[in-house]
Amino acid sequence: MNSRFHGDGNEDPPLAPLGVDRWNGGRDMGLIEKNLAGLLAFDPATHGAIALVPASLPPGVILSSPTDPDGEAKRLVDGQDISSELVVVAGFALGHHALEIARRLPSGRPIVFVEASVGTFRAACETVDLTPLFRPGVRFFISDDPTAFARLIKSLFESTFADSISVIVHPPSLRAHPFHRTVYGEVSLAVNRRQVDVSTLVQHRDQLDENALKNLPAFIGAHGVAEFAGVFAGISAIVVAAGPSLSEAVPHLRGVVGRIPIIAVGKACPPLR
C-alpha cells in the first residue's frame, strides 16, 4: 500500500493568486443556482450545509491566479501523481484545480475534496461551474472536524478496497486554514491502520479460517440480530471491547449484571462469563 503526499505548504502558486476584490466582482448568481441545484441532487448533505451560508474568503489569503486560474490549475496538477486508487485533495478553494483533477480521471475513480471553510466552498459555487464534479466517485468533505474526516476515510477504505492513496495539497488552502495540513496526518493514520489489519489477516489467516469453520454450526443455529431490534429501546447499555483495561472493569461490571444490558464481542466475552 502506498501513500504519497504532494506539496509541503511552503511553496507559492506559480502565478499571483486571485484576490478578494476580484472574487467579489466576479460572482455569478446564475452559477450559484445551477451549482446548488446540481449539488442538491448529487449530495443533499453538502447542499444543506452551504445553502444558507454566506460566501466568504479567508482574510489575507489569495486563492488562485487573477489572470489564468485554469492554467495555474493545470500546472499544479501536472506536478502531482494522481494514478492512485484513491485521491484526497486538501483544500478546495475556488475549485479550479478540483475540476482539472476530475477532468484527468475517469468517472467512478474515488476522489475526496476537502475544504475546511463552508464559506469558501460557497464562494466557489458562486464563481465556477462545479457541475462536472457531481459524478460517481466524488465525495465532498466541507468541514474542519478531524473525527468526522477519519470516519470518512475509514469507510472509503472499506468500500473501495484501495491499495494506494495520494494526498494532493492546494498550497494557498494550507495558509487559509490549519485543518488542511492535518488531512495528510489523518490519511496516514488510516493507511497505517489498514496495513496493520491486512498484516494481521495474512499472518493469522489459517487460524482465522479454522475458527470460522469451527464456529459455523453456532452461526447457523444462532438467533438473528433482528430479534433484538427495539428490545432495549430507551435503556442505557454498556458496550465492552477487548483491551488492557478490561480486567480492571470486570469487577465493576459484575455489580450491574441483571440491571443494565452488557454487550460484548470477540475476546471480551470470555472474561465476562
mmCIF file of N, CA and C in Angstrom, residues 22-139:
data_model
loop_
_atom_site.group_PDB
_atom_site.id
_atom_site.type_symbol
_atom_site.label_atom_id
_atom_site.label_comp_id
_atom_site.label_asym_id
_atom_site.label_seq_id
_atom_site.Cartn_x
_atom_site.Cartn_y
_atom_site.Cartn_z
ATOM 1 N N ARG A 22 -11.318 40.845 -6.610
ATOM 2 C CA ARG A 22 -11.680 40.251 -7.902
ATOM 3 C C ARG A 22 -12.818 39.258 -7.731
ATOM 4 N N TRP A 23 -12.755 38.455 -6.653
ATOM 5 C CA TRP A 23 -13.828 37.483 -6.443
ATOM 6 C C TRP A 23 -15.155 38.190 -6.209
ATOM 7 N N ASN A 24 -15.132 39.272 -5.394
ATOM 8 C CA ASN A 24 -16.376 39.977 -5.108
ATOM 9 C C ASN A 24 -16.997 40.544 -6.379
ATOM 10 N N GLY A 25 -16.167 40.914 -7.339
ATOM 11 C CA GLY A 25 -16.703 41.462 -8.573
ATOM 12 C C GLY A 25 -17.092 40.414 -9.575
ATOM 13 N N GLY A 26 -16.712 39.146 -9.307
ATOM 14 C CA GLY A 26 -16.924 38.109 -10.297
ATOM 15 C C GLY A 26 -18.019 37.120 -9.964
ATOM 16 N N ARG A 27 -18.770 37.390 -8.912
ATOM 17 C CA ARG A 27 -19.822 36.456 -8.542
ATOM 18 C C ARG A 27 -20.916 36.397 -9.594
ATOM 19 N N ASP A 28 -21.401 35.211 -9.831
ATOM 20 C CA ASP A 28 -22.437 34.986 -10.833
ATOM 21 C C ASP A 28 -23.566 34.227 -10.145
ATOM 22 N N MET A 29 -24.666 34.931 -9.845
ATOM 23 C CA MET A 29 -25.743 34.291 -9.101
ATOM 24 C C MET A 29 -26.448 33.231 -9.935
ATOM 25 N N GLY A 30 -26.311 33.291 -11.279
ATOM 26 C CA GLY A 30 -26.829 32.195 -12.088
ATOM 27 C C GLY A 30 -26.058 30.912 -11.829
ATOM 28 N N LEU A 31 -24.752 31.058 -11.602
ATOM 29 C CA LEU A 31 -23.930 29.894 -11.288
ATOM 30 C C LEU A 31 -24.324 29.265 -9.966
ATOM 31 N N ILE A 32 -24.587 30.075 -8.954
ATOM 32 C CA ILE A 32 -24.926 29.510 -7.655
ATOM 33 C C ILE A 32 -26.218 28.712 -7.748
ATOM 34 N N GLU A 33 -27.171 29.210 -8.530
ATOM 35 C CA GLU A 33 -28.423 28.467 -8.695
ATOM 36 C C GLU A 33 -28.167 27.133 -9.399
ATOM 37 N N LYS A 34 -27.338 27.147 -10.424
ATOM 38 C CA LYS A 34 -27.014 25.922 -11.162
ATOM 39 C C LYS A 34 -26.263 24.942 -10.273
ATOM 40 N N ASN A 35 -25.263 25.441 -9.546
ATOM 41 C CA ASN A 35 -24.474 24.565 -8.685
ATOM 42 C C ASN A 35 -25.294 23.999 -7.533
ATOM 43 N N LEU A 36 -26.122 24.835 -6.923
ATOM 44 C CA LEU A 36 -26.931 24.350 -5.806
ATOM 45 C C LEU A 36 -27.939 23.306 -6.265
ATOM 46 N N ALA A 37 -28.524 23.518 -7.442
ATOM 47 C CA ALA A 37 -29.479 22.528 -7.956
ATOM 48 C C ALA A 37 -28.777 21.197 -8.217
ATOM 49 N N GLY A 38 -27.589 21.256 -8.830
ATOM 50 C CA GLY A 38 -26.839 20.030 -9.083
ATOM 51 C C GLY A 38 -26.378 19.370 -7.809
ATOM 52 N N LEU A 39 -25.945 20.178 -6.838
ATOM 53 C CA LEU A 39 -25.466 19.638 -5.577
ATOM 54 C C LEU A 39 -26.599 19.009 -4.778
ATOM 55 N N LEU A 40 -27.777 19.598 -4.845
ATOM 56 C CA LEU A 40 -28.926 19.033 -4.131
ATOM 57 C C LEU A 40 -29.221 17.624 -4.621
ATOM 58 N N ALA A 41 -29.143 17.420 -5.926
ATOM 59 C CA ALA A 41 -29.407 16.094 -6.479
ATOM 60 C C ALA A 41 -28.266 15.122 -6.202
ATOM 61 N N PHE A 42 -27.030 15.641 -6.167
ATOM 62 C CA PHE A 42 -25.861 14.773 -6.036
ATOM 63 C C PHE A 42 -25.495 14.494 -4.583
ATOM 64 N N ASP A 43 -25.546 15.527 -3.746
ATOM 65 C CA ASP A 43 -25.078 15.407 -2.362
ATOM 66 C C ASP A 43 -25.927 16.308 -1.477
ATOM 67 N N PRO A 44 -27.118 15.846 -1.089
ATOM 68 C CA PRO A 44 -28.022 16.690 -0.300
ATOM 69 C C PRO A 44 -27.419 17.188 1.011
ATOM 70 N N ALA A 45 -26.553 16.394 1.639
ATOM 71 C CA ALA A 45 -25.968 16.817 2.915
ATOM 72 C C ALA A 45 -25.072 18.034 2.735
ATOM 73 N N THR A 46 -24.210 18.015 1.715
ATOM 74 C CA THR A 46 -23.351 19.167 1.457
ATOM 75 C C THR A 46 -24.183 20.368 1.027
ATOM 76 N N HIS A 47 -25.207 20.123 0.213
ATOM 77 C CA HIS A 47 -26.105 21.213 -0.188
ATOM 78 C C HIS A 47 -26.709 21.870 1.046
ATOM 79 N N GLY A 48 -27.183 21.069 1.991
ATOM 80 C CA GLY A 48 -27.778 21.622 3.195
ATOM 81 C C GLY A 48 -26.798 22.423 4.026
ATOM 82 N N ALA A 49 -25.527 22.018 3.995
ATOM 83 C CA ALA A 49 -24.514 22.708 4.797
ATOM 84 C C ALA A 49 -24.179 24.084 4.259
ATOM 85 N N ILE A 50 -24.320 24.297 2.943
ATOM 86 C CA ILE A 50 -23.885 25.574 2.356
ATOM 87 C C ILE A 50 -25.028 26.428 1.848
ATOM 88 N N ALA A 51 -26.233 25.884 1.763
ATOM 89 C CA ALA A 51 -27.329 26.580 1.078
ATOM 90 C C ALA A 51 -27.606 27.955 1.681
ATOM 91 N N LEU A 52 -27.543 28.077 3.003
ATOM 92 C CA LEU A 52 -27.910 29.329 3.659
ATOM 93 C C LEU A 52 -26.700 30.058 4.246
ATOM 94 N N VAL A 53 -25.508 29.617 3.895
ATOM 95 C CA VAL A 53 -24.287 30.217 4.432
ATOM 96 C C VAL A 53 -23.772 31.286 3.469
ATOM 97 N N PRO A 54 -23.420 32.466 3.970
ATOM 98 C CA PRO A 54 -22.874 33.485 3.070
ATOM 99 C C PRO A 54 -21.476 33.112 2.579
ATOM 100 N N ALA A 55 -21.182 33.486 1.360
ATOM 101 C CA ALA A 55 -19.857 33.225 0.810
ATOM 102 C C ALA A 55 -18.821 34.097 1.517
ATOM 103 N N SER A 56 -17.633 33.539 1.694
ATOM 104 C CA SER A 56 -16.554 34.305 2.313
ATOM 105 C C SER A 56 -15.219 33.706 1.899
ATOM 106 N N LEU A 57 -14.189 34.528 1.930
ATOM 107 C CA LEU A 57 -12.836 34.069 1.669
ATOM 108 C C LEU A 57 -11.963 34.394 2.870
ATOM 109 N N PRO A 58 -10.918 33.606 3.118
ATOM 110 C CA PRO A 58 -10.064 33.869 4.280
ATOM 111 C C PRO A 58 -9.334 35.197 4.130
ATOM 112 N N PRO A 59 -9.311 36.012 5.160
ATOM 113 C CA PRO A 59 -8.631 37.298 5.064
ATOM 114 C C PRO A 59 -7.129 37.126 4.876
ATOM 115 N N GLY A 60 -6.582 37.912 3.964
ATOM 116 C CA GLY A 60 -5.146 37.906 3.754
ATOM 117 C C GLY A 60 -4.617 36.753 2.933
ATOM 118 N N VAL A 61 -5.496 35.896 2.428
ATOM 119 C CA VAL A 61 -5.062 34.752 1.625
ATOM 120 C C VAL A 61 -5.712 34.858 0.252
ATOM 121 N N ILE A 62 -4.910 34.759 -0.804
ATOM 122 C CA ILE A 62 -5.424 34.765 -2.164
ATOM 123 C C ILE A 62 -5.341 33.349 -2.708
ATOM 124 N N LEU A 63 -6.351 32.937 -3.448
ATOM 125 C CA LEU A 63 -6.545 31.513 -3.708
ATOM 126 C C LEU A 63 -6.212 31.048 -5.114
ATOM 127 N N SER A 64 -6.269 31.923 -6.112
ATOM 128 C CA SER A 64 -5.919 31.476 -7.463
ATOM 129 C C SER A 64 -5.564 32.662 -8.342
ATOM 130 N N SER A 65 -4.996 32.365 -9.479
ATOM 131 C CA SER A 65 -4.455 33.395 -10.359
ATOM 132 C C SER A 65 -5.532 34.367 -10.845
ATOM 133 N N PRO A 66 -5.248 35.672 -10.840
ATOM 134 C CA PRO A 66 -6.217 36.647 -11.353
ATOM 135 C C PRO A 66 -6.277 36.663 -12.875
ATOM 136 N N THR A 67 -5.271 36.114 -13.540
ATOM 137 C CA THR A 67 -5.216 36.184 -14.997
ATOM 138 C C THR A 67 -5.455 34.843 -15.678
ATOM 139 N N ASP A 68 -5.064 33.750 -15.034
ATOM 140 C CA ASP A 68 -5.170 32.449 -15.688
ATOM 141 C C ASP A 68 -5.365 31.341 -14.642
ATOM 142 N N PRO A 69 -6.499 31.318 -13.947
ATOM 143 C CA PRO A 69 -6.696 30.299 -12.913
ATOM 144 C C PRO A 69 -6.716 28.875 -13.470
ATOM 145 N N ASP A 70 -7.225 28.700 -14.691
ATOM 146 C CA ASP A 70 -7.258 27.363 -15.272
ATOM 147 C C ASP A 70 -5.855 26.882 -15.627
ATOM 148 N N GLY A 71 -5.043 27.770 -16.186
ATOM 149 C CA GLY A 71 -3.669 27.405 -16.498
ATOM 150 C C GLY A 71 -2.872 27.097 -15.240
ATOM 151 N N GLU A 72 -3.084 27.889 -14.206
ATOM 152 C CA GLU A 72 -2.428 27.639 -12.931
ATOM 153 C C GLU A 72 -2.814 26.274 -12.374
ATOM 154 N N ALA A 73 -4.106 25.934 -12.498
ATOM 155 C CA ALA A 73 -4.573 24.640 -12.016
ATOM 156 C C ALA A 73 -3.908 23.496 -12.779
ATOM 157 N N LYS A 74 -3.773 23.656 -14.088
ATOM 158 C CA LYS A 74 -3.130 22.611 -14.889
ATOM 159 C C LYS A 74 -1.686 22.402 -14.470
ATOM 160 N N ARG A 75 -0.980 23.507 -14.193
ATOM 161 C CA ARG A 75 0.417 23.379 -13.788
ATOM 162 C C ARG A 75 0.532 22.713 -12.414
ATOM 163 N N LEU A 76 -0.392 23.018 -11.536
ATOM 164 C CA LEU A 76 -0.382 22.373 -10.221
ATOM 165 C C LEU A 76 -0.579 20.866 -10.355
ATOM 166 N N VAL A 77 -1.574 20.465 -11.143
ATOM 167 C CA VAL A 77 -1.893 19.044 -11.282
ATOM 168 C C VAL A 77 -0.805 18.311 -12.068
ATOM 169 N N ASP A 78 -0.147 19.016 -13.003
ATOM 170 C CA ASP A 78 0.941 18.391 -13.760
ATOM 171 C C ASP A 78 2.032 17.851 -12.837
ATOM 172 N N GLY A 79 2.219 18.501 -11.694
ATOM 173 C CA GLY A 79 3.267 18.089 -10.775
ATOM 174 C C GLY A 79 2.844 17.052 -9.761
ATOM 175 N N GLN A 80 1.623 16.514 -9.895
ATOM 176 C CA GLN A 80 1.119 15.547 -8.923
ATOM 177 C C GLN A 80 0.979 14.162 -9.548
ATOM 178 N N ASP A 81 1.007 13.164 -8.689
ATOM 179 C CA ASP A 81 0.735 11.788 -9.113
ATOM 180 C C ASP A 81 -0.709 11.476 -8.730
ATOM 181 N N ILE A 82 -1.572 11.375 -9.720
ATOM 182 C CA ILE A 82 -2.988 11.107 -9.441
ATOM 183 C C ILE A 82 -3.377 9.711 -9.929
ATOM 184 N N SER A 83 -2.379 8.826 -10.017
ATOM 185 C CA SER A 83 -2.654 7.478 -10.507
ATOM 186 C C SER A 83 -3.141 6.538 -9.412
ATOM 187 N N SER A 84 -3.156 6.984 -8.153
ATOM 188 C CA SER A 84 -3.572 6.128 -7.051
ATOM 189 C C SER A 84 -5.044 5.756 -7.164
ATOM 190 N N GLU A 85 -5.407 4.720 -6.446
ATOM 191 C CA GLU A 85 -6.798 4.253 -6.476
ATOM 192 C C GLU A 85 -7.734 5.173 -5.703
ATOM 193 N N LEU A 86 -7.179 5.943 -4.784
ATOM 194 C CA LEU A 86 -7.966 6.916 -4.027
ATOM 195 C C LEU A 86 -7.166 8.208 -3.956
ATOM 196 N N VAL A 87 -7.791 9.319 -4.336
ATOM 197 C CA VAL A 87 -7.129 10.627 -4.329
ATOM 198 C C VAL A 87 -7.854 11.532 -3.344
ATOM 199 N N VAL A 88 -7.092 12.133 -2.433
ATOM 200 C CA VAL A 88 -7.639 13.081 -1.467
ATOM 201 C C VAL A 88 -7.025 14.439 -1.747
ATOM 202 N N VAL A 89 -7.854 15.446 -1.908
ATOM 203 C CA VAL A 89 -7.387 16.794 -2.227
ATOM 204 C C VAL A 89 -7.637 17.690 -1.025
ATOM 205 N N ALA A 90 -6.568 18.163 -0.409
ATOM 206 C CA ALA A 90 -6.662 19.011 0.777
ATOM 207 C C ALA A 90 -6.734 20.464 0.362
ATOM 208 N N GLY A 91 -7.906 21.030 0.436
ATOM 209 C CA GLY A 91 -8.119 22.415 0.027
ATOM 210 C C GLY A 91 -8.860 22.495 -1.289
ATOM 211 N N PHE A 92 -10.114 22.902 -1.259
ATOM 212 C CA PHE A 92 -10.910 23.029 -2.476
ATOM 213 C C PHE A 92 -10.774 24.420 -3.076
ATOM 214 N N ALA A 93 -10.664 25.425 -2.183
ATOM 215 C CA ALA A 93 -10.554 26.825 -2.609
ATOM 216 C C ALA A 93 -11.689 27.176 -3.577
ATOM 217 N N LEU A 94 -11.365 27.740 -4.749
ATOM 218 C CA LEU A 94 -12.407 28.101 -5.711
ATOM 219 C C LEU A 94 -12.640 27.018 -6.758
ATOM 220 N N GLY A 95 -11.983 25.883 -6.613
ATOM 221 C CA GLY A 95 -12.340 24.700 -7.392
ATOM 222 C C GLY A 95 -11.660 24.495 -8.719
ATOM 223 N N HIS A 96 -10.776 25.409 -9.144
ATOM 224 C CA HIS A 96 -10.163 25.253 -10.462
ATOM 225 C C HIS A 96 -9.315 23.987 -10.541
ATOM 226 N N HIS A 97 -8.497 23.727 -9.540
ATOM 227 C CA HIS A 97 -7.663 22.524 -9.552
ATOM 228 C C HIS A 97 -8.506 21.264 -9.374
ATOM 229 N N ALA A 98 -9.610 21.379 -8.644
ATOM 230 C CA ALA A 98 -10.509 20.229 -8.475
ATOM 231 C C ALA A 98 -11.087 19.801 -9.818
ATOM 232 N N LEU A 99 -11.506 20.769 -10.609
ATOM 233 C CA LEU A 99 -12.051 20.466 -11.929
ATOM 234 C C LEU A 99 -10.991 19.837 -12.835
ATOM 235 N N GLU A 100 -9.737 20.329 -12.725
ATOM 236 C CA GLU A 100 -8.664 19.786 -13.555
ATOM 237 C C GLU A 100 -8.353 18.333 -13.165
ATOM 238 N N ILE A 101 -8.351 18.040 -11.869
ATOM 239 C CA ILE A 101 -8.117 16.670 -11.413
ATOM 240 C C ILE A 101 -9.225 15.748 -11.917
ATOM 241 N N ALA A 102 -10.465 16.174 -11.764
ATOM 242 C CA ALA A 102 -11.588 15.352 -12.209
ATOM 243 C C ALA A 102 -11.556 15.149 -13.720
ATOM 244 N N ARG A 103 -11.117 16.162 -14.454
ATOM 245 C CA ARG A 103 -11.053 16.036 -15.916
ATOM 246 C C ARG A 103 -10.078 14.946 -16.334
ATOM 247 N N ARG A 104 -9.018 14.757 -15.561
ATOM 248 C CA ARG A 104 -7.983 13.793 -15.939
ATOM 249 C C ARG A 104 -8.258 12.373 -15.443
ATOM 250 N N LEU A 105 -9.232 12.221 -14.551
ATOM 251 C CA LEU A 105 -9.510 10.903 -14.001
ATOM 252 C C LEU A 105 -10.848 10.384 -14.518
ATOM 253 N N PRO A 106 -10.979 9.070 -14.674
ATOM 254 C CA PRO A 106 -12.243 8.522 -15.174
ATOM 255 C C PRO A 106 -13.362 8.649 -14.147
ATOM 256 N N SER A 107 -14.560 8.773 -14.626
ATOM 257 C CA SER A 107 -15.716 8.803 -13.737
ATOM 258 C C SER A 107 -15.762 7.506 -12.937
ATOM 259 N N GLY A 108 -16.027 7.625 -11.673
ATOM 260 C CA GLY A 108 -16.032 6.460 -10.799
ATOM 261 C C GLY A 108 -14.788 6.332 -9.944
ATOM 262 N N ARG A 109 -13.668 6.964 -10.337
ATOM 263 C CA ARG A 109 -12.455 6.941 -9.516
ATOM 264 C C ARG A 109 -12.738 7.714 -8.226
ATOM 265 N N PRO A 110 -12.480 7.119 -7.065
ATOM 266 C CA PRO A 110 -12.755 7.820 -5.803
ATOM 267 C C PRO A 110 -11.862 9.050 -5.618
ATOM 268 N N ILE A 111 -12.496 10.192 -5.449
ATOM 269 C CA ILE A 111 -11.801 11.445 -5.156
ATOM 270 C C ILE A 111 -12.523 12.113 -3.989
ATOM 271 N N VAL A 112 -11.760 12.538 -2.987
ATOM 272 C CA VAL A 112 -12.339 13.259 -1.860
ATOM 273 C C VAL A 112 -11.801 14.686 -1.887
ATOM 274 N N PHE A 113 -12.701 15.652 -2.030
ATOM 275 C CA PHE A 113 -12.312 17.058 -1.996
ATOM 276 C C PHE A 113 -12.613 17.602 -0.601
ATOM 277 N N VAL A 114 -11.576 18.084 0.062
ATOM 278 C CA VAL A 114 -11.707 18.568 1.438
ATOM 279 C C VAL A 114 -11.594 20.084 1.449
ATOM 280 N N GLU A 115 -12.558 20.737 2.072
ATOM 281 C CA GLU A 115 -12.496 22.187 2.273
ATOM 282 C C GLU A 115 -12.976 22.488 3.692
ATOM 283 N N ALA A 116 -12.094 23.088 4.476
ATOM 284 C CA ALA A 116 -12.419 23.339 5.879
ATOM 285 C C ALA A 116 -13.467 24.431 6.055
ATOM 286 N N SER A 117 -13.522 25.372 5.122
ATOM 287 C CA SER A 117 -14.394 26.537 5.255
ATOM 288 C C SER A 117 -15.653 26.392 4.406
ATOM 289 N N VAL A 118 -16.798 26.387 5.069
ATOM 290 C CA VAL A 118 -18.070 26.342 4.347
ATOM 291 C C VAL A 118 -18.235 27.588 3.493
ATOM 292 N N GLY A 119 -17.806 28.743 4.025
ATOM 293 C CA GLY A 119 -17.925 29.990 3.278
ATOM 294 C C GLY A 119 -17.107 29.987 2.002
ATOM 295 N N THR A 120 -15.910 29.386 2.040
ATOM 296 C CA THR A 120 -15.075 29.305 0.839
ATOM 297 C C THR A 120 -15.718 28.405 -0.208
ATOM 298 N N PHE A 121 -16.277 27.277 0.228
ATOM 299 C CA PHE A 121 -16.938 26.395 -0.735
ATOM 300 C C PHE A 121 -18.151 27.088 -1.352
ATOM 301 N N ARG A 122 -18.864 27.867 -0.558
ATOM 302 C CA ARG A 122 -19.982 28.649 -1.090
ATOM 303 C C ARG A 122 -19.472 29.660 -2.120
ATOM 304 N N ALA A 123 -18.334 30.280 -1.838
ATOM 305 C CA ALA A 123 -17.751 31.227 -2.798
ATOM 306 C C ALA A 123 -17.414 30.531 -4.108
ATOM 307 N N ALA A 124 -16.894 29.308 -4.024
ATOM 308 C CA ALA A 124 -16.599 28.548 -5.245
ATOM 309 C C ALA A 124 -17.870 28.294 -6.042
ATOM 310 N N CYS A 125 -18.955 27.990 -5.342
ATOM 311 C CA CYS A 125 -20.226 27.737 -6.029
ATOM 312 C C CYS A 125 -20.754 28.979 -6.726
ATOM 313 N N GLU A 126 -20.365 30.156 -6.250
ATOM 314 C CA GLU A 126 -20.807 31.405 -6.864
ATOM 315 C C GLU A 126 -19.872 31.868 -7.976
ATOM 316 N N THR A 127 -18.719 31.181 -8.121
ATOM 317 C CA THR A 127 -17.681 31.666 -9.026
ATOM 318 C C THR A 127 -17.423 30.752 -10.216
ATOM 319 N N VAL A 128 -17.526 29.443 -10.020
ATOM 320 C CA VAL A 128 -17.112 28.457 -11.020
ATOM 321 C C VAL A 128 -18.226 27.432 -11.212
ATOM 322 N N ASP A 129 -18.376 26.948 -12.426
ATOM 323 C CA ASP A 129 -19.327 25.873 -12.707
ATOM 324 C C ASP A 129 -18.743 24.561 -12.170
ATOM 325 N N LEU A 130 -19.304 24.075 -11.086
ATOM 326 C CA LEU A 130 -18.794 22.861 -10.441
ATOM 327 C C LEU A 130 -19.552 21.600 -10.844
ATOM 328 N N THR A 131 -20.521 21.729 -11.708
ATOM 329 C CA THR A 131 -21.359 20.561 -12.025
ATOM 330 C C THR A 131 -20.585 19.380 -12.619
ATOM 331 N N PRO A 132 -19.430 19.577 -13.304
ATOM 332 C CA PRO A 132 -18.685 18.400 -13.761
ATOM 333 C C PRO A 132 -18.174 17.519 -12.617
ATOM 334 N N LEU A 133 -18.168 18.071 -11.387
ATOM 335 C CA LEU A 133 -17.709 17.282 -10.242
ATOM 336 C C LEU A 133 -18.808 16.407 -9.648
ATOM 337 N N PHE A 134 -20.047 16.654 -10.033
ATOM 338 C CA PHE A 134 -21.159 15.904 -9.452
ATOM 339 C C PHE A 134 -21.333 14.603 -10.228
ATOM 340 N N ARG A 135 -20.455 13.649 -9.941
ATOM 341 C CA ARG A 135 -20.415 12.406 -10.706
ATOM 342 C C ARG A 135 -19.997 11.262 -9.778
ATOM 343 N N PRO A 136 -20.177 10.018 -10.191
ATOM 344 C CA PRO A 136 -19.808 8.876 -9.351
ATOM 345 C C PRO A 136 -18.344 8.916 -8.933
ATOM 346 N N GLY A 137 -18.092 8.580 -7.680
ATOM 347 C CA GLY A 137 -16.744 8.514 -7.150
ATOM 348 C C GLY A 137 -16.319 9.740 -6.379
ATOM 349 N N VAL A 138 -16.947 10.888 -6.629
ATOM 350 C CA VAL A 138 -16.554 12.134 -5.982
ATOM 351 C C VAL A 138 -17.264 12.268 -4.636
ATOM 352 N N ARG A 139 -16.491 12.669 -3.620
ATOM 353 C CA ARG A 139 -17.050 12.971 -2.307
ATOM 354 C C ARG A 139 -16.559 14.341 -1.866
#
